[in-house]
Amino acid sequence: MHFLVPLAFGWLGSVGVLVWLWRYATSRHQIRVSSLVPFEHLMRRQPSHRRRVVVNWLFWLQCACLVLIAMSLAQPMWLARSTKTLLLVLDTSASMSAHEGLGRTPFARARQHLLSRLNGLGSGERVVLVTTAPVRALTPEPTTDRFTVQQLLRTTHAADLGGRLSSAAGLGAAVLGATPDEMVIATDEPVPSSLPPSVHLLSSGEAVPNVAIVGVEAYEPLCLPPLDAQLPDSSVDTSHLAIVLHNFSAQAQEVEVHAKQHGRLLAQQRRPLGANERGEVVLTLESPSSDAPIELHVRAPHDALAADNQAWVMLHGRQSVSVAVASDRPEFVEAIGRWLDACPGMTWRSTPLPPHSNTSDELLVTDQMSQALAWPGAALVYAQAERTTPSLAHWLPARPDGYGVAGSHIVTTYLRPLEPVATAIADTPSSGGEPVLWALRNGQRVPLVRVQIDQGRRLVSCAFDPTAMPSSVPAIVLFFNSVRWLVTSQMVGSTGEPLIVGPLPPGAVRVERPDGVVERLAHGGGMVRYDATDHAGVYRLSQGDTVEARAVNMIDSLESNMQQRTSTWATPPAGRGISSPAGIVPARSAALREAASPMHRLPLAPWLIGVIVALLLIEWRLYVRRGRV
Amino acid sequence: MTSSLRPLDPVLLRRLEALQLAVRRMRWGSTLGGRYAINRRGSSVEFADYTPYTPGDDIRSIDWNLYARLDRLYVKTYQEEVELSVEVMIDATASMALPTPKKIERAIEIALCLAYVALAGHHRVRMSAVAPGTPHATPWCTRRADLTRMTEWAAHLTGRGAVSMMEWMRRAQAGLRMHGGHAVVITDGLMPPAELFQALHGLLMQRVEMKLIQVLTPQELHPSRIFRGGVLVDSESGRTHELAYGAEELERAMLAHNERLARFCTRNGILFAQHRLDEPLETFALKTLPSRGFFE
């Protein structure tokens, strides 16, 4: 036990005062007795000095009170290592907001589960609360204050994001500094087949039907071919929106999609979707304005989640695309430049390495992967010539997996399957991203084109050298398809991915969020990065007269599929701790956990005060019985 | 007035009627007519016993039938009932009201029990109070119904003031004309022993058969319960003392004082009984007093 104010023990001197007061009271208190005659021989003796204070239970009670008061003033603290650690994981992903009828949502049930668990929190039990979307620790450090944690739970809401349970668990373990003694996960995901004994997963989700927007692509009138043959020839004033819908239910539904701008209906379409069917709706927008986002809404008879029923698209309304070509090979710049010159809607410049971005909308075309990864905007990367081998390969567009949709990625539009193309293919295939185009060479499939979206930035990597085939039609079609896909990244974003705008001069940047919250960012100049895109809608970043608007949408098939939910819990390898976003956190030894766990302070003053009050009540009762009141 | 003094329980009274005052020896003051039976060669009609003939006995008392059988002379004796004079003195000084007024109330109740037994035995009973001022007493009572009058008189006793027992006895003997008979003193005995001894001795000199009943509370027998610090004030003398002694010392002192009283009574043929206030009155009157020789 420790005392925060040891000097308070000086109050023990009050015991001496008490003794003096008793002595004084004794000398003043007169007791009438029947007779002193039997004690006359005693009265002739002088009583010893130490017997001059006659004490009884009241005196000792008062002494005890004074001692306890002195101890309370010294603020004793009982230091003990916390007995138990508890990690609470609350799934705040978009699917938790699904309406399951009668106003119930999985999130409300999950939150109630955790609140109930906190009601049974033992003294000294340390708690960490983390959410999955975004992965964040609501308690920056372990706490024993259950009221604070309950309040955090009550003020937390689901986000328009997908979440990952094991990532949140890893973050919680990192905050605790060790594997928690108990982990409680409240989610709508199904219980995985294998869970550690200390992990309790409370699944509160039910299978409900849902129709969701799972993809949006906007095509502005550039000198680009129309999306498909069914559409009329595009005009310079016409934009197209390709909305991919999925019916996550066991019954067919008639889905209605409409696009509005400034409250004005621009286009609408109805389309039947079979059970668990994915389909595409293309809306043609006549002369849309570029000063406001296009709002897309989807309506279906049976739909549980509202967050994936709407999307926003920012049309830039420009007639040209800015492209920067960066390479240390003049033939590369020349070949790409010739392709770009074929389209008046594209303006391009050659920039030396390392390339510098003029705007966040500028597209980079290079043969240096490192430069593409450092580029703030979208990039198209080709292989370097010295690392390629010419061959006649059959190009095969990849089929998306899982949904049986005919067709392929936008990047491979108009490419005929198994078309033989003389290609200088990279000796070392690129890695990273989803292969959308394969090359069949010598009986082997080689990934030729990969696409990836990394933190909101789109990247297309082509494992062949364009300078070896500058007149190849498939290569040119592939080039323009890639450009089209890369350009739309600025028009449609996803929740959870950072927004990158600029460059802006140094100074405060004002951020208006879709939920109405306004934030101010301190900006030191250059590109502005905003990470908190957890709500779908339009984000406006402004500095002075400069305003940059970005649309962010909740597009996540995993979250939208509430008919067949998927578990995002990954069991760590045996002998390892819980996986964390940074990797695997190894399970610590007991000694290290002991050293890492902080001491738990239990103030004893309230208990002492309770004892003092009890003693005073006893004393009062004794006084009443003795008739001294 | 002792407001909580209640009349004796009728059941207790009926049981007291079966008792008789025990008399060791006849004294002057006993007159014929009472119910106390003594064997004496008297003229009563109730045969008592045979005694050998001694010259001077009435020859009419000789039982000739017995002489014919035994060839010896025996004289018949007869029971003679005499009336006793019983003085019941109640200590009504201030010490009798401490530590609780119940002490003097109990003393009064004991006095009434004794008086009733005497009245039931057709004796004369008078009740007096040892208190400051002129000694006063009830008139002589001979009937059982006089108990009510005695009760009303005793109800005014409150335990107040201080008086020397010896001085009071002296004045009472003169004022109340005490001579002979029986006397019962009911007191707490918390006075200088010499003073009490002299008072009792004075009555003994008057050929009064004495009985002493000491009434004490349990707290007085265990003084540490009362003497818990502070300044003690003697209720009668007004003396003060800051008594701070151990419980054992105080109890020993009280025990020694009471034993001294008991020894004096034993040496002087005075019946002595000590009553603790927590002992029921019925037990004391019906069992303790007969066992101590107060009743038969």
PDB file of N, CA and C in Angstrom, chain B residues 248-294:
ATOM      1  N   GLU B 248     -12.063  -4.623  39.937  1.00  0.00           N
ATOM      2  CA  GLU B 248     -11.901  -5.601  41.015  1.00  0.00           C
ATOM      3  C   GLU B 248     -11.777  -4.914  42.362  1.00  0.00           C
ATOM      4  N   GLU B 249     -11.028  -3.839  42.383  1.00  0.00           N
ATOM      5  CA  GLU B 249     -10.855  -3.110  43.647  1.00  0.00           C
ATOM      6  C   GLU B 249     -12.195  -2.606  44.159  1.00  0.00           C
ATOM      7  N   LEU B 250     -12.999  -2.077  43.285  1.00  0.00           N
ATOM      8  CA  LEU B 250     -14.292  -1.533  43.697  1.00  0.00           C
ATOM      9  C   LEU B 250     -15.200  -2.649  44.191  1.00  0.00           C
ATOM     10  N   GLU B 251     -15.195  -3.755  43.534  1.00  0.00           N
ATOM     11  CA  GLU B 251     -16.070  -4.849  43.969  1.00  0.00           C
ATOM     12  C   GLU B 251     -15.619  -5.414  45.300  1.00  0.00           C
ATOM     13  N   ARG B 252     -14.328  -5.501  45.439  1.00  0.00           N
ATOM     14  CA  ARG B 252     -13.821  -5.995  46.736  1.00  0.00           C
ATOM     15  C   ARG B 252     -14.231  -5.065  47.862  1.00  0.00           C
ATOM     16  N   ALA B 253     -14.179  -3.786  47.608  1.00  0.00           N
ATOM     17  CA  ALA B 253     -14.541  -2.821  48.657  1.00  0.00           C
ATOM     18  C   ALA B 253     -16.014  -2.966  49.030  1.00  0.00           C
ATOM     19  N   MET B 254     -16.848  -3.109  48.020  1.00  0.00           N
ATOM     20  CA  MET B 254     -18.279  -3.240  48.293  1.00  0.00           C
ATOM     21  C   MET B 254     -18.551  -4.558  49.013  1.00  0.00           C
ATOM     22  N   LEU B 255     -17.885  -5.599  48.593  1.00  0.00           N
ATOM     23  CA  LEU B 255     -18.090  -6.909  49.227  1.00  0.00           C
ATOM     24  C   LEU B 255     -17.666  -6.856  50.687  1.00  0.00           C
ATOM     25  N   ALA B 256     -16.549  -6.233  50.948  1.00  0.00           N
ATOM     26  CA  ALA B 256     -16.060  -6.150  52.333  1.00  0.00           C
ATOM     27  C   ALA B 256     -17.043  -5.377  53.218  1.00  0.00           C
ATOM     28  N   HIS B 257     -17.599  -4.323  52.666  1.00  0.00           N
ATOM     29  CA  HIS B 257     -18.576  -3.528  53.434  1.00  0.00           C
ATOM     30  C   HIS B 257     -19.807  -4.373  53.766  1.00  0.00           C
ATOM     31  N   ASN B 258     -20.309  -5.126  52.788  1.00  0.00           N
ATOM     32  CA  ASN B 258     -21.512  -5.921  53.028  1.00  0.00           C
ATOM     33  C   ASN B 258     -21.221  -7.078  53.987  1.00  0.00           C
ATOM     34  N   GLU B 259     -20.065  -7.636  53.871  1.00  0.00           N
ATOM     35  CA  GLU B 259     -19.714  -8.739  54.782  1.00  0.00           C
ATOM     36  C   GLU B 259     -19.601  -8.214  56.224  1.00  0.00           C
ATOM     37  N   ARG B 260     -19.136  -7.030  56.351  1.00  0.00           N
ATOM     38  CA  ARG B 260     -19.041  -6.451  57.701  1.00  0.00           C
ATOM     39  C   ARG B 260     -20.416  -6.317  58.315  1.00  0.00           C
ATOM     40  N   LEU B 261     -21.368  -5.877  57.513  1.00  0.00           N
ATOM     41  CA  LEU B 261     -22.745  -5.790  58.002  1.00  0.00           C
ATOM     42  C   LEU B 261     -23.249  -7.162  58.414  1.00  0.00           C
ATOM     43  N   ALA B 262     -23.011  -8.130  57.566  1.00  0.00           N
ATOM     44  CA  ALA B 262     -23.522  -9.476  57.839  1.00  0.00           C
ATOM     45  C   ALA B 262     -22.895 -10.052  59.111  1.00  0.00           C
ATOM     46  N   ARG B 263     -21.606  -9.807  59.285  1.00  0.00           N
ATOM     47  CA  ARG B 263     -20.945 -10.335  60.481  1.00  0.00           C
ATOM     48  C   ARG B 263     -21.509  -9.701  61.739  1.00  0.00           C
ATOM     49  N   PHE B 264     -21.744  -8.393  61.684  1.00  0.00           N
ATOM     50  CA  PHE B 264     -22.322  -7.721  62.861  1.00  0.00           C
ATOM     51  C   PHE B 264     -23.671  -8.327  63.214  1.00  0.00           C
ATOM     52  N   CYS B 265     -24.480  -8.538  62.192  1.00  0.00           N
ATOM     53  CA  CYS B 265     -25.814  -9.096  62.451  1.00  0.00           C
ATOM     54  C   CYS B 265     -25.690 -10.498  63.033  1.00  0.00           C
ATOM     55  N   THR B 266     -24.799 -11.270  62.487  1.00  0.00           N
ATOM     56  CA  THR B 266     -24.642 -12.643  62.981  1.00  0.00           C
ATOM     57  C   THR B 266     -24.183 -12.634  64.438  1.00  0.00           C
ATOM     58  N   ARG B 267     -23.226 -11.781  64.735  1.00  0.00           N
ATOM     59  CA  ARG B 267     -22.701 -11.746  66.112  1.00  0.00           C
ATOM     60  C   ARG B 267     -23.755 -11.295  67.091  1.00  0.00           C
ATOM     61  N   ASN B 268     -24.660 -10.457  66.619  1.00  0.00           N
ATOM     62  CA  ASN B 268     -25.642  -9.893  67.536  1.00  0.00           C
ATOM     63  C   ASN B 268     -27.016 -10.525  67.410  1.00  0.00           C
ATOM     64  N   GLY B 269     -27.075 -11.677  66.763  1.00  0.00           N
ATOM     65  CA  GLY B 269     -28.342 -12.391  66.688  1.00  0.00           C
ATOM     66  C   GLY B 269     -29.381 -11.656  65.858  1.00  0.00           C
ATOM     67  N   ILE B 270     -28.935 -10.877  64.903  1.00  0.00           N
ATOM     68  CA  ILE B 270     -29.904 -10.156  64.055  1.00  0.00           C
ATOM     69  C   ILE B 270     -30.003 -10.943  62.738  1.00  0.00           C
ATOM     70  N   LEU B 271     -31.228 -11.294  62.391  1.00  0.00           N
ATOM     71  CA  LEU B 271     -31.413 -11.976  61.126  1.00  0.00           C
ATOM     72  C   LEU B 271     -31.068 -11.008  59.982  1.00  0.00           C
ATOM     73  N   PHE B 272     -30.313 -11.524  59.028  1.00  0.00           N
ATOM     74  CA  PHE B 272     -29.852 -10.656  57.924  1.00  0.00           C
ATOM     75  C   PHE B 272     -30.161 -11.329  56.589  1.00  0.00           C
ATOM     76  N   ALA B 273     -30.662 -10.555  55.663  1.00  0.00           N
ATOM     77  CA  ALA B 273     -30.906 -11.053  54.304  1.00  0.00           C
ATOM     78  C   ALA B 273     -30.551  -9.938  53.320  1.00  0.00           C
ATOM     79  N   GLN B 274     -29.900 -10.332  52.260  1.00  0.00           N
ATOM     80  CA  GLN B 274     -29.537  -9.344  51.222  1.00  0.00           C
ATOM     81  C   GLN B 274     -30.380  -9.617  49.983  1.00  0.00           C
ATOM     82  N   HIS B 275     -30.967  -8.558  49.445  1.00  0.00           N
ATOM     83  CA  HIS B 275     -31.828  -8.692  48.263  1.00  0.00           C
ATOM     84  C   HIS B 275     -31.225  -7.914  47.109  1.00  0.00           C
ATOM     85  N   ARG B 276     -31.040  -8.637  45.986  1.00  0.00           N
ATOM     86  CA  ARG B 276     -30.608  -7.965  44.744  1.00  0.00           C
ATOM     87  C   ARG B 276     -31.838  -7.570  43.960  1.00  0.00           C
ATOM     88  N   LEU B 277     -31.776  -6.432  43.393  1.00  0.00           N
ATOM     89  CA  LEU B 277     -32.956  -5.887  42.738  1.00  0.00           C
ATOM     90  C   LEU B 277     -33.390  -6.744  41.549  1.00  0.00           C
ATOM     91  N   ASP B 278     -32.463  -7.503  40.977  1.00  0.00           N
ATOM     92  CA  ASP B 278     -32.854  -8.311  39.823  1.00  0.00           C
ATOM     93  C   ASP B 278     -33.485  -9.633  40.262  1.00  0.00           C
ATOM     94  N   GLU B 279     -33.570  -9.863  41.580  1.00  0.00           N
ATOM     95  CA  GLU B 279     -34.236 -11.071  42.069  1.00  0.00           C
ATOM     96  C   GLU B 279     -35.731 -10.759  42.172  1.00  0.00           C
ATOM     97  N   PRO B 280     -36.598 -11.643  41.681  1.00  0.00           N
ATOM     98  CA  PRO B 280     -38.033 -11.347  41.758  1.00  0.00           C
ATOM     99  C   PRO B 280     -38.499 -11.236  43.204  1.00  0.00           C
ATOM    100  N   LEU B 281     -39.450 -10.357  43.415  1.00  0.00           N
ATOM    101  CA  LEU B 281     -39.981 -10.133  44.755  1.00  0.00           C
ATOM    102  C   LEU B 281     -40.598 -11.426  45.310  1.00  0.00           C
ATOM    103  N   GLU B 282     -41.298 -12.147  44.464  1.00  0.00           N
ATOM    104  CA  GLU B 282     -41.972 -13.363  44.931  1.00  0.00           C
ATOM    105  C   GLU B 282     -40.954 -14.388  45.429  1.00  0.00           C
ATOM    106  N   THR B 283     -39.861 -14.513  44.699  1.00  0.00           N
ATOM    107  CA  THR B 283     -38.823 -15.461  45.101  1.00  0.00           C
ATOM    108  C   THR B 283     -38.232 -15.049  46.442  1.00  0.00           C
ATOM    109  N   PHE B 284     -37.974 -13.759  46.567  1.00  0.00           N
ATOM    110  CA  PHE B 284     -37.350 -13.295  47.813  1.00  0.00           C
ATOM    111  C   PHE B 284     -38.293 -13.491  48.990  1.00  0.00           C
ATOM    112  N   ALA B 285     -39.574 -13.119  48.790  1.00  0.00           N
ATOM    113  CA  ALA B 285     -40.511 -13.162  49.909  1.00  0.00           C
ATOM    114  C   ALA B 285     -40.903 -14.602  50.276  1.00  0.00           C
ATOM    115  N   LEU B 286     -41.039 -15.461  49.327  1.00  0.00           N
ATOM    116  CA  LEU B 286     -41.573 -16.796  49.578  1.00  0.00           C
ATOM    117  C   LEU B 286     -40.502 -17.855  49.790  1.00  0.00           C
ATOM    118  N   LYS B 287     -39.288 -17.566  49.318  1.00  0.00           N
ATOM    119  CA  LYS B 287     -38.238 -18.578  49.452  1.00  0.00           C
ATOM    120  C   LYS B 287     -37.055 -18.079  50.269  1.00  0.00           C
ATOM    121  N   THR B 288     -36.538 -16.911  49.868  1.00  0.00           N
ATOM    122  CA  THR B 288     -35.311 -16.448  50.531  1.00  0.00           C
ATOM    123  C   THR B 288     -35.564 -16.113  51.990  1.00  0.00           C
ATOM    124  N   LEU B 289     -36.603 -15.300  52.250  1.00  0.00           N
ATOM    125  CA  LEU B 289     -36.852 -14.900  53.626  1.00  0.00           C
ATOM    126  C   LEU B 289     -37.173 -16.094  54.528  1.00  0.00           C
ATOM    127  N   PRO B 290     -38.018 -17.050  54.116  1.00  0.00           N
ATOM    128  CA  PRO B 290     -38.212 -18.207  54.980  1.00  0.00           C
ATOM    129  C   PRO B 290     -36.924 -18.973  55.216  1.00  0.00           C
ATOM    130  N   SER B 291     -36.073 -19.064  54.173  1.00  0.00           N
ATOM    131  CA  SER B 291     -34.827 -19.807  54.357  1.00  0.00           C
ATOM    132  C   SER B 291     -33.877 -19.096  55.302  1.00  0.00           C
ATOM    133  N   ARG B 292     -34.043 -17.782  55.398  1.00  0.00           N
ATOM    134  CA  ARG B 292     -33.173 -17.038  56.315  1.00  0.00           C
ATOM    135  C   ARG B 292     -33.763 -16.945  57.715  1.00  0.00           C
ATOM    136  N   GLY B 293     -34.941 -17.509  57.885  1.00  0.00           N
ATOM    137  CA  GLY B 293     -35.526 -17.521  59.223  1.00  0.00           C
ATOM    138  C   GLY B 293     -36.463 -16.373  59.489  1.00  0.00           C
ATOM    139  N   PHE B 294     -36.767 -15.584  58.470  1.00  0.00           N
ATOM    140  CA  PHE B 294     -37.679 -14.471  58.707  1.00  0.00           C
ATOM    141  C   PHE B 294     -39.116 -14.976  58.881  1.00  0.00           C
TER     142      PHE B 294
END
